[in-house]
Coordinates of C-alpha atoms in Angstrom, one line a residue:
M1 CA 44.9 -133.6 103.7
A2 CA 41.9 -134.5 101.4
D3 CA 40.6 -133.3 98.2
L4 CA 40.4 -129.5 98.0
H5 CA 37.8 -129.0 100.5
W6 CA 38.8 -125.5 101.8
K7 CA 36.0 -122.9 101.4
R8 CA 38.6 -120.0 102.0
I9 CA 42.2 -119.8 101.8
V10 CA 45.1 -117.2 102.0
V11 CA 48.1 -117.5 99.7
K12 CA 51.2 -115.7 100.6
V13 CA 53.8 -114.9 97.8
G14 CA 57.1 -113.4 98.5
S15 CA 59.4 -110.9 97.0
A16 CA 61.6 -113.6 95.3
L17 CA 58.7 -114.8 93.2
I18 CA 57.5 -111.3 92.4
A19 CA 60.8 -109.9 91.2
P20 CA 63.6 -112.4 91.4
H21 CA 66.4 -110.2 90.4
K22 CA 65.3 -106.9 91.5
K23 CA 64.8 -105.9 87.9
G24 CA 60.9 -105.3 87.8
C25 CA 58.1 -107.8 88.1
S26 CA 58.3 -111.2 86.4
S27 CA 55.4 -113.4 85.4
H28 CA 57.7 -116.5 85.2
F29 CA 56.9 -117.9 88.6
L30 CA 53.5 -116.4 89.2
L31 CA 51.9 -118.1 86.4
G32 CA 51.5 -121.3 88.3
I33 CA 50.2 -119.5 91.4
A34 CA 47.8 -117.6 89.4
Q35 CA 46.4 -120.7 87.7
F36 CA 46.2 -122.3 91.2
I37 CA 44.1 -119.4 92.5
A38 CA 41.8 -119.5 89.4
N39 CA 41.4 -123.2 90.0
C40 CA 40.5 -122.6 93.6
R41 CA 38.0 -120.1 92.7
A42 CA 36.5 -122.4 90.1
Q43 CA 36.0 -125.0 92.7
G44 CA 33.9 -122.6 94.8
C45 CA 37.0 -121.8 97.1
Q46 CA 37.4 -118.2 98.0
V47 CA 40.9 -116.8 97.8
V48 CA 42.8 -114.0 99.6
L49 CA 46.3 -113.1 98.1
V50 CA 49.1 -111.6 100.3
S51 CA 51.7 -110.4 97.8
S52 CA 55.3 -109.2 99.2
G53 CA 57.5 -107.6 96.5
S54 CA 56.7 -103.8 96.1
V55 CA 60.4 -102.7 97.1
A56 CA 61.9 -105.4 94.9
A57 CA 59.7 -104.6 91.9
G58 CA 60.4 -100.8 92.1
W59 CA 64.2 -101.2 92.9
H60 CA 65.0 -100.9 89.1
R61 CA 63.3 -97.5 89.0
F62 CA 66.3 -96.2 91.1
P63 CA 69.5 -96.9 88.8
G64 CA 72.8 -96.7 90.6
V65 CA 71.2 -97.3 94.1
S66 CA 72.8 -100.4 95.5
D67 CA 72.3 -99.7 99.5
P68 CA 69.1 -97.8 99.5
N69 CA 68.4 -95.8 102.9
V70 CA 64.8 -95.9 104.6
S71 CA 63.3 -93.2 102.7
T72 CA 64.5 -94.5 99.3
K73 CA 63.0 -97.9 100.2
K74 CA 59.7 -96.6 100.9
A75 CA 59.8 -94.6 97.5
M76 CA 60.7 -98.1 95.8
A77 CA 57.7 -99.4 97.6
A78 CA 55.6 -96.5 96.2
A79 CA 56.7 -97.2 92.7
G80 CA 56.9 -101.2 93.0
Q81 CA 53.4 -101.6 94.3
A82 CA 51.7 -100.2 91.1
D83 CA 53.8 -102.3 88.8
M84 CA 53.1 -105.6 91.3
M85 CA 49.3 -104.8 91.0
A86 CA 49.4 -104.4 87.1
T87 CA 51.5 -107.6 86.9
W88 CA 48.8 -109.5 89.0
D89 CA 45.9 -107.8 87.1
K90 CA 47.3 -109.3 83.9
L91 CA 47.4 -112.7 85.1
F92 CA 43.8 -112.9 86.2
D93 CA 40.6 -112.7 84.1
F94 CA 38.5 -111.7 87.1
P95 CA 38.8 -108.3 89.0
S96 CA 41.1 -107.9 92.0
A97 CA 41.3 -105.2 94.9
Q98 CA 44.3 -103.6 96.5
M99 CA 44.3 -103.6 100.3
L100 CA 47.4 -101.8 101.9
V101 CA 47.6 -102.3 105.7
T102 CA 50.2 -101.8 108.6
H103 CA 50.3 -103.3 111.9
G104 CA 49.0 -100.2 113.3
D105 CA 45.8 -100.8 111.4
L106 CA 45.7 -104.5 112.5
R107 CA 46.5 -104.0 116.2
D108 CA 43.7 -101.4 116.5
R109 CA 40.6 -103.5 117.4
E110 CA 38.2 -100.9 115.5
R111 CA 40.4 -100.7 112.3
Y112 CA 40.9 -104.5 112.6
I113 CA 37.1 -105.1 112.4
S114 CA 37.0 -102.6 109.3
I115 CA 39.6 -104.7 107.7
K116 CA 37.5 -107.7 108.3
D117 CA 34.3 -106.0 107.0
T118 CA 36.2 -104.9 103.7
L119 CA 37.6 -108.5 103.1
F120 CA 34.1 -110.1 103.5
S121 CA 32.5 -107.7 101.2
L122 CA 35.1 -108.2 98.5
L123 CA 35.0 -111.7 98.6
E124 CA 31.2 -111.7 98.7
H125 CA 31.3 -109.8 95.4
G126 CA 33.9 -112.1 93.7
L127 CA 36.8 -109.7 93.6
L128 CA 40.4 -111.2 94.8
P129 CA 41.7 -109.2 97.6
I130 CA 45.5 -108.5 97.3
I131 CA 47.1 -107.5 100.4
N132 CA 50.5 -106.1 101.2
E133 CA 52.0 -104.0 104.0
N134 CA 52.0 -100.3 103.3
D135 CA 55.7 -100.1 103.3
A136 CA 55.7 -96.5 101.6
V137 CA 54.3 -94.9 104.7
T138 CA 54.8 -97.3 107.7
T139 CA 57.4 -96.8 110.6
D140 CA 59.2 -99.4 112.5
K141 CA 56.7 -98.8 115.3
L142 CA 53.8 -99.6 113.2
K143 CA 54.9 -102.4 110.7
V144 CA 54.6 -106.1 110.9
G145 CA 58.0 -106.4 109.3
D146 CA 57.4 -109.4 107.2
N147 CA 54.4 -110.8 105.1
D148 CA 54.8 -114.3 106.5
N149 CA 53.4 -112.8 109.9
L150 CA 51.0 -110.6 108.1
S151 CA 49.7 -113.3 106.1
A152 CA 48.7 -115.3 109.3
M153 CA 47.1 -112.0 110.7
V154 CA 45.1 -111.8 107.4
A155 CA 44.1 -115.3 107.6
A156 CA 42.9 -115.0 111.0
A157 CA 41.1 -111.7 110.1
A158 CA 39.5 -113.5 107.0
D159 CA 38.5 -116.7 108.9
A160 CA 40.3 -118.7 106.4
D161 CA 40.3 -122.6 106.4
A162 CA 44.1 -122.9 105.3
L163 CA 47.2 -120.5 104.9
I164 CA 49.5 -121.4 102.0
I165 CA 52.9 -119.9 102.4
C166 CA 55.2 -119.9 99.2
S167 CA 58.7 -120.4 99.8
D168 CA 61.8 -121.0 97.9
V169 CA 62.2 -124.6 99.3
K170 CA 59.8 -127.2 99.5
G171 CA 59.2 -126.7 103.3
L172 CA 60.6 -127.2 106.8
Y173 CA 63.8 -129.4 106.9
T174 CA 65.6 -130.6 109.6
K175 CA 68.6 -128.7 108.4
N176 CA 69.1 -126.0 105.8
P177 CA 69.1 -127.9 102.8
N178 CA 71.1 -125.5 100.6
L179 CA 74.0 -126.2 103.1
H180 CA 73.6 -129.9 104.2
D181 CA 72.9 -132.7 101.8
D182 CA 71.4 -134.9 104.5
A183 CA 68.8 -132.3 105.3
K184 CA 65.3 -134.2 105.4
L185 CA 61.9 -132.6 104.7
I186 CA 59.5 -132.7 107.6
K187 CA 56.1 -133.5 106.0
Q188 CA 53.9 -132.8 108.9
V189 CA 54.2 -131.0 112.1
T190 CA 51.6 -131.4 114.9
D191 CA 53.4 -129.2 117.8
I192 CA 55.4 -126.2 117.1
N193 CA 57.9 -126.2 119.8
A194 CA 61.6 -125.2 120.5
D195 CA 62.8 -128.0 118.4
I196 CA 60.8 -127.0 115.4
Y197 CA 62.2 -123.3 115.8
A198 CA 65.6 -124.8 116.2
M199 CA 65.5 -126.1 112.5
A200 CA 64.7 -123.0 111.1
G201 CA 67.5 -120.8 109.9
G202 CA 67.6 -117.4 108.3
A203 CA 66.6 -116.1 104.9
T204 CA 67.8 -118.1 102.0
S205 CA 67.0 -115.2 99.6
D206 CA 68.7 -111.8 99.2
V207 CA 65.5 -110.3 98.0
G208 CA 62.9 -111.0 100.7
T209 CA 63.0 -110.1 104.6
G210 CA 61.4 -113.4 105.8
G211 CA 63.3 -116.6 106.4
M212 CA 61.8 -120.2 107.7
R213 CA 61.7 -118.8 111.2
T214 CA 58.9 -116.0 110.3
K215 CA 57.0 -119.0 108.4
I216 CA 57.2 -120.9 111.6
Q217 CA 55.8 -117.8 113.5
A218 CA 53.2 -117.4 110.8
A219 CA 52.2 -121.1 111.1
E220 CA 51.9 -120.8 115.0
K221 CA 49.7 -118.0 114.5
A222 CA 47.4 -119.5 112.1
I223 CA 46.9 -123.1 113.6
S224 CA 46.1 -121.6 117.0
H225 CA 43.1 -120.1 115.2
G226 CA 42.3 -123.4 113.5
I227 CA 43.6 -122.5 110.2
E228 CA 45.6 -125.5 108.5
T229 CA 49.0 -124.1 107.3
V230 CA 51.4 -125.5 104.3
I231 CA 54.7 -124.2 103.4
V232 CA 55.3 -125.2 99.7
D233 CA 58.0 -124.5 97.0
G234 CA 56.4 -121.6 95.2
F235 CA 59.0 -122.0 92.4
D236 CA 57.6 -125.4 91.7
S237 CA 54.4 -125.3 89.8
N238 CA 53.8 -129.0 90.6
S239 CA 53.3 -127.8 94.2
F240 CA 50.0 -126.3 93.3
N241 CA 49.0 -129.2 91.1
Q242 CA 49.2 -131.4 94.2
L243 CA 47.5 -129.2 96.5
L244 CA 44.6 -129.2 93.9
K245 CA 44.6 -132.9 94.3
G246 CA 44.6 -132.8 98.1
Q247 CA 48.2 -133.9 98.4
N248 CA 50.8 -132.3 100.7
P249 CA 53.8 -131.1 98.6
G250 CA 55.6 -129.4 101.5
T251 CA 55.3 -129.3 105.2
L252 CA 51.9 -129.2 106.8
F253 CA 51.1 -127.8 110.2
T254 CA 47.9 -129.2 111.8
P255 CA 45.4 -127.0 113.3
F256 CA 44.5 -126.9 117.0
E257 CA 41.7 -129.2 117.7
H258 CA 40.0 -126.5 120.0
P259 CA 41.1 -123.1 118.3
M260 CA 41.5 -119.8 120.3
Q261 CA 38.2 -117.7 120.4
E262 CA 38.6 -114.8 117.7
H263 CA 39.0 -111.7 120.2
L264 CA 41.3 -113.7 122.3
H265 CA 43.6 -114.7 119.2
W266 CA 43.7 -111.2 118.0
M267 CA 44.8 -110.0 121.4
T268 CA 47.4 -112.7 121.6
H269 CA 48.8 -112.8 118.2
T270 CA 47.9 -109.4 116.3
S271 CA 47.5 -106.7 118.9
Q272 CA 50.7 -105.3 120.4
A273 CA 51.3 -104.4 124.1
Q274 CA 51.6 -100.7 124.6
G275 CA 52.9 -101.0 128.0
E276 CA 53.4 -103.5 131.0
L277 CA 51.7 -104.2 134.5
I278 CA 54.4 -105.8 136.6
V279 CA 53.3 -108.1 139.4
E280 CA 55.1 -110.0 142.3
N281 CA 57.2 -113.1 141.3
D282 CA 54.7 -115.1 143.7
F283 CA 51.6 -113.7 142.1
D284 CA 49.5 -116.9 141.5
A285 CA 45.9 -115.8 140.8
D286 CA 44.2 -117.5 137.9
L287 CA 43.3 -114.4 135.9
E288 CA 41.1 -116.3 133.5
Q289 CA 38.5 -117.0 136.6
Q290 CA 35.6 -114.9 136.4
N291 CA 35.9 -113.8 140.1
T292 CA 39.7 -112.7 139.7
Q293 CA 40.4 -109.2 138.8
L294 CA 43.6 -107.3 138.7
T295 CA 43.8 -104.4 141.1
S296 CA 46.4 -101.6 141.9
D297 CA 47.2 -103.8 144.8
D298 CA 48.6 -106.6 142.7
V299 CA 50.7 -104.1 140.3
V300 CA 54.2 -103.3 141.6
A301 CA 55.1 -101.3 138.5
I302 CA 53.9 -99.7 135.4
K303 CA 55.9 -99.4 132.3
G304 CA 55.3 -97.7 129.1
N305 CA 52.6 -95.0 128.1
F306 CA 49.0 -96.6 127.5
S307 CA 45.4 -95.1 127.0
V308 CA 42.1 -96.7 128.5
G309 CA 41.5 -99.8 125.9
D310 CA 45.1 -100.3 124.9
T311 CA 46.6 -104.0 125.0
V312 CA 49.1 -104.2 127.9
L313 CA 51.3 -107.2 129.0
V314 CA 50.9 -108.6 132.5
R315 CA 54.3 -110.2 133.8
K316 CA 56.1 -111.0 136.8
G317 CA 59.1 -109.2 137.9
D318 CA 61.3 -112.1 136.9
G319 CA 60.2 -111.6 133.2
T320 CA 57.6 -114.3 133.3
K321 CA 54.8 -113.4 130.9
L322 CA 51.4 -114.0 132.2
A323 CA 48.9 -112.4 129.8
K324 CA 47.9 -109.9 127.2
A325 CA 44.7 -107.8 128.2
K326 CA 42.9 -104.8 127.6
S327 CA 43.7 -102.1 130.1
N328 CA 40.5 -100.4 131.8
Y329 CA 43.0 -97.6 132.9
S330 CA 45.6 -95.2 131.3
S331 CA 49.1 -95.5 132.6
C332 CA 48.8 -91.9 133.6
L333 CA 46.1 -92.7 136.1
L334 CA 48.0 -95.9 137.1
N335 CA 51.0 -94.1 138.1
F336 CA 49.0 -91.3 140.0
I337 CA 47.5 -93.9 141.9
A338 CA 50.7 -95.5 142.8
E339 CA 52.0 -92.3 143.9
Q340 CA 49.4 -91.9 146.7
D341 CA 50.0 -92.9 150.3
D342 CA 46.5 -93.3 151.1
R343 CA 45.3 -96.9 149.9
D344 CA 41.9 -95.7 150.6
F345 CA 42.1 -93.5 147.5
A346 CA 43.0 -96.5 145.2
N347 CA 39.9 -98.5 146.7
D348 CA 37.5 -95.5 146.1
V349 CA 38.9 -95.0 142.5
Q350 CA 38.5 -98.8 141.8
Q351 CA 35.0 -99.0 143.3
K352 CA 34.0 -96.3 140.9
T353 CA 35.9 -97.5 137.7
G354 CA 36.5 -101.3 138.2
P355 CA 39.5 -103.4 137.9
I356 CA 42.5 -102.6 135.9
I357 CA 41.6 -105.5 133.7
S358 CA 38.7 -107.9 133.8
D359 CA 38.3 -111.5 132.8
K360 CA 36.3 -110.9 129.6
N361 CA 39.4 -109.1 127.9
I362 CA 42.4 -111.0 128.8
A363 CA 44.5 -113.9 126.7
I364 CA 46.6 -116.0 129.0
L365 CA 50.0 -116.7 127.5
E366 CA 51.5 -120.1 127.7

């Protein structure tokens, strides 16, 4: 890392920093983060803030509730979101704007582009976008589930240079530092592999929903888009002083030298497969080749219900995942074609409609 050279960054702040004791929002740990954001903006670096904490911030509004059900948690999120935004507003002398999104918004290409356009417009006019998952209305089917991964999706949508994830530890350790005295901080990661994931334990806070594993997942999403990612101790204000000096206070994940193309990154890491196309175990076609197109003859099974334009997973019968792609057919039509004894029928349909998927809308999974 050099001196602050970023033009646009995303800062992710978790629930434990917003409302440490579930007794409402506290500015105690947020002052240093707010000052860091202000300093970045003063140096010409645009900032997007992804802020968890609505449930934790609203918890105290429901006295006597120790184990809230789903609907009560949604109500807590609705109450806490207002308090959270008010707390951030008090810490800034520049305007901010609230954006509440769900995974349903992000995985729909049209809404994803709309989110990008709104972000760019806010940044262009000098506002600080503050983004959170819309916990008050989202469902299990439509939610990201943790703001670490959400922050990586936002960083990709914002074309950010860096993603800074504020944690309750300095970064990624060889072991859980709360349990092992000999745990060592890993200062830099150049390749996220199984060994890196093995070092990530569960959540160390009882307030948030994410642990180190979700932070590694977020880093993996971000670096594949060419976004430098740093996990830092958000409770230590010195972390942000070091970042402003171009120093690494935690764990730095270096970005891909050749990032994925934007639409392929979205399909791989943000879009969610609505169904599956199963091919034979010995299927060996190179789906990225322009002259290779998946047809009904290649598909041995169709799983799920999906429409034209939805993202589907292409995998072998043994479970090997090959690709995510945009389907040119609905599951209904594909099942109808599969039920026909006359193969000429399938050929006629595909001559008129084209292949099930084409090389222009496919992301190969490795």
